[in-house]
PDB file of C-alpha atoms in Angstrom:
ATOM      1  CA  UNK A 108      34.839 -23.060  -9.688  1.00 69.00           C
ATOM      2  CA  UNK A 109      38.018 -22.756 -11.010  1.00 80.00           C
ATOM      3  CA  UNK A 110      37.047 -19.429 -12.996  1.00 84.00           C
ATOM      4  CA  UNK A 111      35.195 -18.919  -9.795  1.00 88.00           C
ATOM      5  CA  UNK A 112      38.190 -18.633  -8.099  1.00 84.00           C
ATOM      6  CA  UNK A 113      40.851 -16.905 -10.148  1.00 86.00           C
ATOM      7  CA  UNK A 114      38.825 -14.628 -10.516  1.00 90.00           C
ATOM      8  CA  UNK A 115      37.476 -13.933  -7.322  1.00 90.00           C
ATOM      9  CA  UNK A 116      41.919 -14.414  -5.983  1.00 88.00           C
ATOM     10  CA  UNK A 117      42.437 -11.700  -9.454  1.00 91.00           C
ATOM     11  CA  UNK A 118      40.180  -9.530  -7.746  1.00 93.00           C
ATOM     12  CA  UNK A 119      41.668  -9.563  -4.536  1.00 93.00           C
ATOM     13  CA  UNK A 120      44.955  -8.711  -5.814  1.00 92.00           C
ATOM     14  CA  UNK A 121      44.351  -6.193  -8.209  1.00 94.00           C
ATOM     15  CA  UNK A 122      42.878  -4.773  -4.813  1.00 95.00           C
ATOM     16  CA  UNK A 123      45.959  -5.332  -2.587  1.00 94.00           C
ATOM     17  CA  UNK A 124      47.794  -3.156  -5.724  1.00 94.00           C
ATOM     18  CA  UNK A 125      45.365  -0.773  -6.013  1.00 95.00           C
ATOM     19  CA  UNK A 126      45.376  -0.659  -1.873  1.00 95.00           C
ATOM     20  CA  UNK A 127      49.636  -0.458  -2.441  1.00 95.00           C
ATOM     21  CA  UNK A 128      49.624   2.067  -4.967  1.00 95.00           C
ATOM     22  CA  UNK A 129      46.709   4.758  -3.155  1.00 96.00           C
ATOM     23  CA  UNK A 130      48.639   3.394   0.304  1.00 94.00           C
ATOM     24  CA  UNK A 131      52.473   5.756  -1.864  1.00 94.00           C
ATOM     25  CA  UNK A 132      50.599   7.987  -3.364  1.00 95.00           C
ATOM     26  CA  UNK A 133      49.276   8.789   0.895  1.00 94.00           C
ATOM     27  CA  UNK A 134      53.419   8.353   1.671  1.00 92.00           C
ATOM     28  CA  UNK A 135      54.142  11.474  -1.439  1.00 92.00           C
ATOM     29  CA  UNK A 136      51.288  13.537  -0.809  1.00 92.00           C
ATOM     30  CA  UNK A 137      51.870  13.650   3.010  1.00 89.00           C
ATOM     31  CA  UNK A 138      55.856  14.293   2.538  1.00 88.00           C
ATOM     32  CA  UNK A 139      55.088  16.534  -0.087  1.00 88.00           C
ATOM     33  CA  UNK A 140      52.973  18.485   1.917  1.00 86.00           C
ATOM     34  CA  UNK A 141      55.246  18.690   5.296  1.00 83.00           C
ATOM     35  CA  UNK A 142      57.536  20.087   3.221  1.00 83.00           C
ATOM     36  CA  UNK A 143      56.096  22.901   1.369  1.00 86.00           C
ATOM     37  CA  UNK A 144      54.514  23.795   5.373  1.00 84.00           C
ATOM     38  CA  UNK A 145      57.312  22.634   7.181  1.00 77.00           C
ATOM     39  CA  UNK A 146      55.278  20.925   9.579  1.00 76.00           C
ATOM     40  CA  UNK A 147      58.026  18.686  10.973  1.00 76.00           C
ATOM     41  CA  UNK A 148      59.823  17.095   7.838  1.00 76.00           C
ATOM     42  CA  UNK A 149      61.185  14.402   9.216  1.00 79.00           C
ATOM     43  CA  UNK A 150      59.083  12.639  10.799  1.00 81.00           C
ATOM     44  CA  UNK A 151      56.477  12.762   7.729  1.00 86.00           C
ATOM     45  CA  UNK A 152      59.482  11.537   6.125  1.00 86.00           C
ATOM     46  CA  UNK A 153      59.350   8.526   8.883  1.00 85.00           C
ATOM     47  CA  UNK A 154      55.943   8.434   8.588  1.00 87.00           C
ATOM     48  CA  UNK A 155      56.561   8.421   4.923  1.00 89.00           C
ATOM     49  CA  UNK A 156      58.279   5.628   4.486  1.00 89.00           C
ATOM     50  CA  UNK A 157      56.705   3.047   6.897  1.00 87.00           C
ATOM     51  CA  UNK A 158      53.045   3.330   4.767  1.00 90.00           C
ATOM     52  CA  UNK A 159      55.543   2.850   0.624  1.00 91.00           C
ATOM     53  CA  UNK A 160      57.251  -0.596   3.512  1.00 89.00           C
ATOM     54  CA  UNK A 161      53.346  -1.004   4.617  1.00 90.00           C
ATOM     55  CA  UNK A 162      52.569  -0.324   0.378  1.00 92.00           C
ATOM     56  CA  UNK A 163      55.363  -3.064  -0.734  1.00 91.00           C
ATOM     57  CA  UNK A 164      54.312  -5.707   1.688  1.00 89.00           C
ATOM     58  CA  UNK A 165      50.090  -5.074   0.705  1.00 91.00           C
ATOM     59  CA  UNK A 166      51.538  -4.721  -3.122  1.00 92.00           C
ATOM     60  CA  UNK A 167      54.052  -8.126  -2.355  1.00 89.00           C
ATOM     61  CA  UNK A 168      50.952 -10.328  -1.002  1.00 89.00           C
ATOM     62  CA  UNK A 169      48.893  -9.271  -3.352  1.00 90.00           C
ATOM     63  CA  UNK A 170      51.562 -10.479  -6.378  1.00 90.00           C
ATOM     64  CA  UNK A 171      52.258 -13.360  -5.470  1.00 86.00           C
ATOM     65  CA  UNK A 172      48.378 -14.402  -4.568  1.00 86.00           C
ATOM     66  CA  UNK A 173      48.309 -14.001  -8.581  1.00 88.00           C
ATOM     67  CA  UNK A 174      50.238 -15.526  -9.148  1.00 85.00           C
ATOM     68  CA  UNK A 175      49.679 -18.551  -6.882  1.00 81.00           C
ATOM     69  CA  UNK A 176      46.227 -18.731  -6.513  1.00 79.00           C
ATOM     70  CA  UNK A 177      45.916 -17.894 -10.781  1.00 81.00           C
ATOM     71  CA  UNK A 178      48.950 -18.141 -12.458  1.00 81.00           C
ATOM     72  CA  UNK A 179      49.807 -21.464 -11.224  1.00 72.00           C
ATOM     73  CA  UNK A 180      46.904 -22.737 -10.590  1.00 61.00           C
ATOM     74  CA  UNK A 181      47.262 -25.529  -8.601  1.00 59.00           C
ATOM     75  CA  UNK A 182      46.761 -27.162  -5.292  1.00 60.00           C
ATOM     76  CA  UNK A 183      50.104 -27.299  -3.299  1.00 55.00           C
ATOM     77  CA  UNK A 184      49.815 -31.414  -4.100  1.00 62.00           C
ATOM     78  CA  UNK A 185      54.161 -32.299  -3.608  1.00 71.00           C
ATOM     79  CA  UNK A 186      55.094 -30.856   0.757  1.00 71.00           C
ATOM     80  CA  UNK A 187      57.607 -29.315  -1.604  1.00 75.00           C
ATOM     81  CA  UNK A 188      55.416 -27.179  -3.319  1.00 75.00           C
ATOM     82  CA  UNK A 189      53.952 -25.461   0.277  1.00 75.00           C
ATOM     83  CA  UNK A 190      56.830 -25.718   1.690  1.00 82.00           C
ATOM     84  CA  UNK A 191      57.502 -22.892  -0.939  1.00 83.00           C
ATOM     85  CA  UNK A 192      54.695 -20.755  -0.855  1.00 80.00           C
ATOM     86  CA  UNK A 193      54.545 -21.243   2.686  1.00 84.00           C
ATOM     87  CA  UNK A 194      57.966 -19.499   2.443  1.00 88.00           C
ATOM     88  CA  UNK A 195      57.921 -17.199  -0.019  1.00 85.00           C
ATOM     89  CA  UNK A 196      54.959 -15.705   1.770  1.00 86.00           C
ATOM     90  CA  UNK A 197      56.143 -15.730   5.383  1.00 90.00           C
ATOM     91  CA  UNK A 198      59.330 -13.867   3.935  1.00 90.00           C
ATOM     92  CA  UNK A 199      57.472 -11.332   2.314  1.00 88.00           C
ATOM     93  CA  UNK A 200      56.346 -10.730   6.192  1.00 89.00           C
ATOM     94  CA  UNK A 201      58.838 -11.363   7.629  1.00 92.00           C
ATOM     95  CA  UNK A 202      61.382  -8.776   5.248  1.00 90.00           C
ATOM     96  CA  UNK A 203      58.436  -5.968   6.093  1.00 89.00           C
ATOM     97  CA  UNK A 204      57.952  -6.493   9.608  1.00 90.00           C
ATOM     98  CA  UNK A 205      61.919  -5.679   9.848  1.00 91.00           C
ATOM     99  CA  UNK A 206      61.696  -2.070   8.006  1.00 89.00           C
ATOM    100  CA  UNK A 207      58.686  -1.132   9.863  1.00 88.00           C
ATOM    101  CA  UNK A 208      60.266  -1.369  13.092  1.00 91.00           C
ATOM    102  CA  UNK A 209      63.673   0.100  11.693  1.00 89.00           C
ATOM    103  CA  UNK A 210      62.169   2.851  10.926  1.00 87.00           C
ATOM    104  CA  UNK A 211      60.212   3.206  13.989  1.00 87.00           C
ATOM    105  CA  UNK A 212      63.400   3.229  15.925  1.00 87.00           C
ATOM    106  CA  UNK A 213      64.715   5.710  14.423  1.00 85.00           C
ATOM    107  CA  UNK A 214      61.762   7.937  14.367  1.00 83.00           C
ATOM    108  CA  UNK A 215      61.104   6.953  17.978  1.00 85.00           C
ATOM    109  CA  UNK A 216      64.711   7.606  18.961  1.00 80.00           C
ATOM    110  CA  UNK A 217      64.939  10.831  18.822  1.00 76.00           C
ATOM    111  CA  UNK A 218      61.933  11.715  20.513  1.00 75.00           C
ATOM    112  CA  UNK A 219      62.198   9.646  24.090  1.00 77.00           C
ATOM    113  CA  UNK A 220      64.414   6.146  24.250  1.00 77.00           C
ATOM    114  CA  UNK A 221      61.588   4.894  26.491  1.00 79.00           C
ATOM    115  CA  UNK A 222      59.105   4.580  24.082  1.00 82.00           C
ATOM    116  CA  UNK A 223      62.152   2.262  21.881  1.00 85.00           C
ATOM    117  CA  UNK A 224      60.662  -0.696  23.716  1.00 88.00           C
ATOM    118  CA  UNK A 225      57.785  -0.917  21.135  1.00 89.00           C
ATOM    119  CA  UNK A 226      60.209  -0.863  18.107  1.00 89.00           C
ATOM    120  CA  UNK A 227      62.732  -3.261  19.730  1.00 90.00           C
ATOM    121  CA  UNK A 228      60.082  -6.046  19.739  1.00 92.00           C
ATOM    122  CA  UNK A 229      58.871  -5.588  16.633  1.00 92.00           C
ATOM    123  CA  UNK A 230      62.475  -6.539  16.164  1.00 93.00           C
ATOM    124  CA  UNK A 231      62.188  -8.828  18.245  1.00 95.00           C
ATOM    125  CA  UNK A 232      59.274 -10.680  16.409  1.00 94.00           C
ATOM    126  CA  UNK A 233      60.341 -10.833  12.746  1.00 94.00           C
ATOM    127  CA  UNK A 234      63.412 -12.076  14.543  1.00 96.00           C
ATOM    128  CA  UNK A 235      61.501 -15.027  15.950  1.00 96.00           C
ATOM    129  CA  UNK A 236      59.614 -15.345  12.718  1.00 95.00           C
ATOM    130  CA  UNK A 237      63.600 -15.755  11.190  1.00 95.00           C
ATOM    131  CA  UNK A 238      64.159 -18.168  13.467  1.00 96.00           C
ATOM    132  CA  UNK A 239      60.292 -19.768  13.709  1.00 94.00           C
ATOM    133  CA  UNK A 240      60.464 -20.207   9.369  1.00 93.00           C
ATOM    134  CA  UNK A 241      64.646 -21.868   9.664  1.00 93.00           C
ATOM    135  CA  UNK A 242      63.483 -24.858  12.313  1.00 92.00           C
ATOM    136  CA  UNK A 243      60.551 -24.542   9.767  1.00 90.00           C
ATOM    137  CA  UNK A 244      62.799 -25.326   7.245  1.00 89.00           C
ATOM    138  CA  UNK A 245      64.429 -27.635   8.715  1.00 89.00           C
ATOM    139  CA  UNK A 246      61.982 -29.575   9.577  1.00 87.00           C
ATOM    140  CA  UNK A 247      60.367 -29.552   6.550  1.00 84.00           C
ATOM    141  CA  UNK A 248      63.431 -31.031   5.053  1.00 81.00           C
ATOM    142  CA  UNK A 249      62.910 -34.595   6.165  1.00 75.00           C
ATOM    143  CA  UNK A 250      58.796 -34.607   4.381  1.00 68.00           C
ATOM    144  CA  UNK A 251      60.440 -32.917   1.790  1.00 65.00           C
ATOM    145  CA  UNK A 252      63.023 -36.306   1.332  1.00 65.00           C
ATOM    146  CA  UNK A 253      60.782 -38.886   1.975  1.00 65.00           C
ATOM    147  CA  UNK A 254      58.762 -38.367  -0.950  1.00 61.00           C
ATOM    148  CA  UNK A 255      60.104 -38.802  -3.970  1.00 60.00           C
ATOM    149  CA  UNK A 256      59.930 -37.289  -7.383  1.00 57.00           C
ATOM    150  CA  UNK A 257      58.965 -40.712  -9.536  1.00 55.00           C
ATOM    151  CA  UNK A 258      55.848 -40.851  -7.385  1.00 51.00           C
ATOM    152  CA  UNK A 259      53.427 -38.322  -8.711  1.00 49.00           C
ATOM    153  CA  UNK A 260      51.790 -37.597 -10.977  1.00 49.00           C
ATOM    154  CA  UNK A 261      52.760 -35.631 -14.030  1.00 47.00           C
ATOM    155  CA  UNK A 262      51.257 -32.825 -15.350  1.00 42.00           C
ATOM    156  CA  UNK A 263      48.595 -34.983 -17.924  1.00 42.00           C
ATOM    157  CA  UNK A 264      46.947 -36.397 -14.257  1.00 47.00           C
ATOM    158  CA  UNK A 265      48.475 -40.090 -15.363  1.00 45.00           C
ATOM    159  CA  UNK A 266      50.252 -42.130 -13.474  1.00 45.00           C
ATOM    160  CA  UNK A 267      54.100 -42.708 -13.266  1.00 46.00           C
ATOM    161  CA  UNK A 268      55.076 -45.849 -15.681  1.00 47.00           C
ATOM    162  CA  UNK A 269      58.214 -46.012 -14.813  1.00 46.00           C
ATOM    163  CA  UNK A 270      59.338 -50.586 -13.935  1.00 47.00           C
ATOM    164  CA  UNK A 271      58.785 -50.866 -10.200  1.00 47.00           C
ATOM    165  CA  UNK A 272      61.347 -52.638  -8.312  1.00 47.00           C
ATOM    166  CA  UNK A 273      60.741 -54.184  -4.356  1.00 47.00           C
ATOM    167  CA  UNK A 274      56.739 -53.363  -3.566  1.00 49.00           C
ATOM    168  CA  UNK A 275      55.699 -50.345  -5.672  1.00 47.00           C
ATOM    169  CA  UNK A 276      58.888 -48.264  -6.254  1.00 47.00           C
ATOM    170  CA  UNK A 277      60.299 -47.230  -9.362  1.00 46.00           C
ATOM    171  CA  UNK A 278      63.862 -49.682  -8.761  1.00 45.00           C
ATOM    172  CA  UNK A 279      65.684 -46.116  -9.356  1.00 45.00           C
ATOM    173  CA  UNK A 280      63.884 -44.904  -6.159  1.00 46.00           C
ATOM    174  CA  UNK A 281      64.484 -48.866  -4.534  1.00 44.00           C
ATOM    175  CA  UNK A 282      68.889 -49.092  -6.001  1.00 46.00           C
ATOM    176  CA  UNK A 283      67.788 -50.884  -8.601  1.00 46.00           C
ATOM    177  CA  UNK A 284      69.851 -51.040 -11.705  1.00 43.00           C
TER     178      UNK A 284
END
């Protein structure tokens, strides 16, 4: 089952990378076509920037999946691992949302000011996601700190063999010397 899982995540990661490359190709083609024909070159370029931002986010998600599920090949056993993975993923999404909202603000501010509501809400969503990530970091800090590394299994799966202090807690954690 592990081999199947690795293979599946590898296929997904490369499919996302392929989609990202295609998006970049479409962005380049549309921009060059817009410049050659003269049809709204600036709007075409702003659209292309939006496509490149989405392509980068898609590629980052593919890279994230490949690193977490194929290369690292680990289940989230420790809170610190889950916290790091979620932080990494949410950071990708927050950056993509922020950049996309900036592109939309630049694009719609040239047309009509009443259309700035959607890009403004998108920026607000990115800020709220950042605040939520910060809150998650703050609240999960206690969970990460409450699991001492001495209680975790090492890479061979064997339990920690340090001398035990009170109630089975390693003496280094229990404060004994």
